[in-house]
Coordinates of C-alpha atoms in Angstrom, one line a residue:
M1 CA -18.5 -7.5 7.2
L2 CA -15.6 -7.3 9.7
T3 CA -15.3 -4.6 12.3
I4 CA -11.7 -3.2 12.3
N5 CA -10.4 -1.8 15.6
F6 CA -6.7 -1.1 16.2
H7 CA -7.4 0.2 19.8
P8 CA -5.6 -0.4 22.0
F9 CA -2.6 -0.6 19.7
K10 CA -0.9 -4.0 19.9
N11 CA 2.8 -4.4 19.8
L12 CA 4.0 -7.7 18.2
E13 CA 6.9 -9.8 19.3
T14 CA 9.0 -12.4 17.6
E15 CA 12.1 -14.3 18.7
R16 CA 14.3 -11.3 17.7
L17 CA 12.0 -8.5 17.0
L18 CA 9.6 -6.0 18.6
L19 CA 7.1 -4.5 16.2
R20 CA 5.9 -1.2 17.8
R21 CA 4.0 1.9 17.0
L22 CA 5.8 4.4 14.8
N23 CA 6.5 7.7 16.5
K24 CA 8.1 11.1 15.8
D25 CA 11.5 9.8 17.0
D26 CA 11.5 7.6 13.8
V27 CA 11.5 10.5 11.5
N28 CA 15.2 10.3 10.5
E29 CA 15.0 6.6 9.7
I30 CA 11.8 7.1 7.7
L31 CA 13.7 9.8 5.7
E32 CA 16.6 7.3 5.3
L33 CA 14.3 4.5 4.2
R34 CA 11.9 6.4 1.9
G35 CA 14.5 8.8 0.6
N36 CA 16.9 6.0 -0.5
P37 CA 16.7 5.4 -4.3
E38 CA 17.8 1.8 -3.7
T39 CA 15.1 0.9 -1.2
M40 CA 12.5 2.8 -3.3
K41 CA 13.5 1.4 -6.7
F42 CA 10.6 -1.1 -6.7
I43 CA 8.0 1.3 -5.2
P44 CA 6.3 3.7 -7.6
R45 CA 6.2 6.6 -5.1
P46 CA 8.1 9.8 -4.9
L47 CA 11.3 9.8 -2.8
T48 CA 11.0 11.4 0.6
T49 CA 13.5 14.3 0.6
T50 CA 12.9 16.3 3.8
L51 CA 12.3 15.7 7.4
E52 CA 8.9 17.4 6.9
E53 CA 7.9 14.8 4.3
A54 CA 9.1 12.0 6.5
M55 CA 7.0 13.4 9.4
A56 CA 4.0 13.7 7.1
H57 CA 4.4 10.0 6.3
I58 CA 4.4 9.2 10.0
N59 CA 1.3 11.3 10.5
I60 CA -0.5 9.6 7.6
I61 CA 0.3 6.2 9.2
E62 CA -0.9 7.4 12.6
E63 CA -4.1 8.9 11.2
K64 CA -4.9 5.5 9.5
I65 CA -4.5 3.7 12.9
V66 CA -6.6 6.3 14.7
N67 CA -9.4 5.9 12.1
N68 CA -9.1 2.1 11.9
E69 CA -8.2 2.3 8.2
G70 CA -4.7 0.6 8.3
I71 CA -2.0 -0.3 10.7
N72 CA 1.8 -0.2 10.4
W73 CA 4.5 -1.2 12.9
A74 CA 8.1 0.0 13.2
I75 CA 10.3 -3.0 13.0
T76 CA 12.9 -3.0 15.8
V77 CA 15.4 -5.5 17.1
K78 CA 14.6 -6.5 20.7
G79 CA 16.5 -4.5 23.2
N80 CA 17.0 -1.6 20.8
P81 CA 14.1 0.8 20.1
K82 CA 15.8 2.1 16.9
F83 CA 13.6 1.7 13.7
I84 CA 15.0 -0.6 11.1
G85 CA 11.9 -1.1 8.9
L86 CA 8.2 -0.8 8.5
I87 CA 5.5 -3.4 8.0
G88 CA 1.7 -3.3 8.1
H89 CA -1.7 -3.9 6.8
Y90 CA -3.4 -1.4 4.6
R91 CA -6.0 -1.3 1.8
I92 CA -8.3 -3.2 4.1
S93 CA -11.4 -4.6 2.5
A94 CA -13.5 -5.4 5.5
E95 CA -16.4 -6.6 3.4
N96 CA -14.1 -9.1 1.7
H97 CA -12.1 -10.0 4.7
R98 CA -8.9 -9.2 2.8
C99 CA -6.1 -6.7 3.1
E100 CA -2.8 -5.8 1.6
M101 CA 0.4 -6.2 3.5
G102 CA 3.5 -4.0 2.8
Y103 CA 7.0 -3.9 4.2
M104 CA 10.3 -2.1 3.8
I105 CA 13.6 -2.5 5.6
L106 CA 16.8 -0.4 5.7
P107 CA 19.5 -1.8 3.5
Q108 CA 21.9 -2.5 6.3
H109 CA 19.4 -4.9 7.9
Q110 CA 18.5 -6.8 4.7
G111 CA 19.5 -10.4 4.4
K112 CA 19.2 -11.2 8.1
G113 CA 15.7 -12.8 8.0
Y114 CA 14.1 -9.9 9.8
V115 CA 11.4 -9.3 7.2
S116 CA 10.4 -12.9 7.1
E117 CA 10.2 -13.0 10.9
A118 CA 8.1 -9.8 10.9
I119 CA 5.8 -11.0 8.2
D120 CA 5.0 -14.1 10.2
A121 CA 3.9 -11.9 13.2
V122 CA 1.9 -9.6 11.0
L123 CA 0.2 -12.5 9.3
E124 CA -0.8 -14.0 12.6
Y125 CA -2.2 -10.6 13.7
G126 CA -4.1 -10.3 10.4
F127 CA -5.6 -13.7 10.5
N128 CA -6.3 -14.1 14.3
D129 CA -6.9 -10.5 15.5
L130 CA -8.4 -9.0 12.4
Q131 CA -10.0 -12.2 11.2
M132 CA -8.9 -11.7 7.6
H133 CA -9.6 -14.5 5.2
S134 CA -6.7 -13.6 2.8
I135 CA -3.8 -11.2 2.8
E136 CA -2.1 -10.0 -0.3
A137 CA 1.2 -8.4 -1.1
V138 CA 1.7 -6.3 -4.3
I139 CA 5.2 -6.2 -5.6
D140 CA 7.2 -5.2 -8.7
P141 CA 8.0 -8.3 -10.7
E142 CA 11.7 -7.3 -10.7
N143 CA 11.8 -7.4 -6.9
K144 CA 13.2 -10.9 -6.6
A145 CA 14.1 -10.6 -2.9
S146 CA 10.6 -9.7 -2.0
E147 CA 9.2 -12.5 -4.2
R148 CA 11.4 -15.0 -2.4
V149 CA 10.4 -13.8 1.1
L150 CA 6.7 -14.0 0.2
Q151 CA 7.1 -17.5 -1.2
K152 CA 9.1 -18.5 1.9
N153 CA 6.2 -17.3 4.0
G154 CA 3.6 -19.4 2.1
F155 CA 2.3 -16.8 -0.3
V156 CA 1.3 -17.9 -3.8
K157 CA 1.3 -15.8 -7.0
E158 CA -2.2 -14.8 -8.0
A159 CA -1.7 -12.4 -10.9
H160 CA 0.8 -10.5 -13.0
I161 CA -0.8 -7.3 -14.1
L162 CA 0.9 -5.5 -17.1
E163 CA 1.6 -1.8 -17.0
N164 CA -1.2 -1.0 -14.6
E165 CA 0.4 1.8 -12.7
L166 CA 1.9 5.1 -14.1
H167 CA 4.7 6.7 -12.1
D168 CA 7.3 9.3 -13.3
G169 CA 6.2 8.7 -17.0
K170 CA 6.7 5.0 -16.8
F171 CA 4.1 2.2 -16.7
W172 CA 4.9 -0.3 -14.0
D173 CA 3.8 -4.0 -13.9
T174 CA 2.6 -5.4 -10.6
V175 CA 2.5 -8.9 -9.2
I176 CA 0.0 -9.9 -6.6
Y177 CA 0.9 -12.6 -4.1
S178 CA -1.6 -13.8 -1.4
I179 CA -2.0 -16.3 1.4
L180 CA -5.3 -17.7 2.7
K181 CA -5.9 -18.1 6.4
R182 CA -6.2 -21.9 6.0
N183 CA -2.7 -22.0 4.5
F184 CA -1.0 -19.9 7.2
R185 CA 1.3 -22.0 9.2
K186 CA 2.7 -20.4 12.4

């Protein structure tokens, strides 16, 4: 079984991005991201509607880092510390050397290749630092943009699970994409 340790916290850099630790100064952007029906339309979770809820989300992320249960980074453009998105590893199965990766980006930053660039850095961290064997992403089958970015980054479709999650009175399908360490190309 793997030993997971996020201490000290490691910032990740790409050509254009700095992935850093989320902090209380990101609360307005978390509210904007998780409170936007458009960015949340494929995520079966309640909308964040207050600064208190946004701060609670930040606190949950921080607690998971402290307890070595999951890690998320704020996506920022180099030279500007302002939060534009969120990416990380959670649902870590240390005994199976597998985890789930998730990501979200503010609408005004979509379509610029930032998510793909961030995914590459987070995969490298997952495979090299955490020693994962495989990393999965679970998406809504209607989220074609997310599907494209996963395929672009070497993920393959593993499963389409019908109506397996109930949210707001609706059953949602999920699609699982994954990538094995041996197939990761930096």
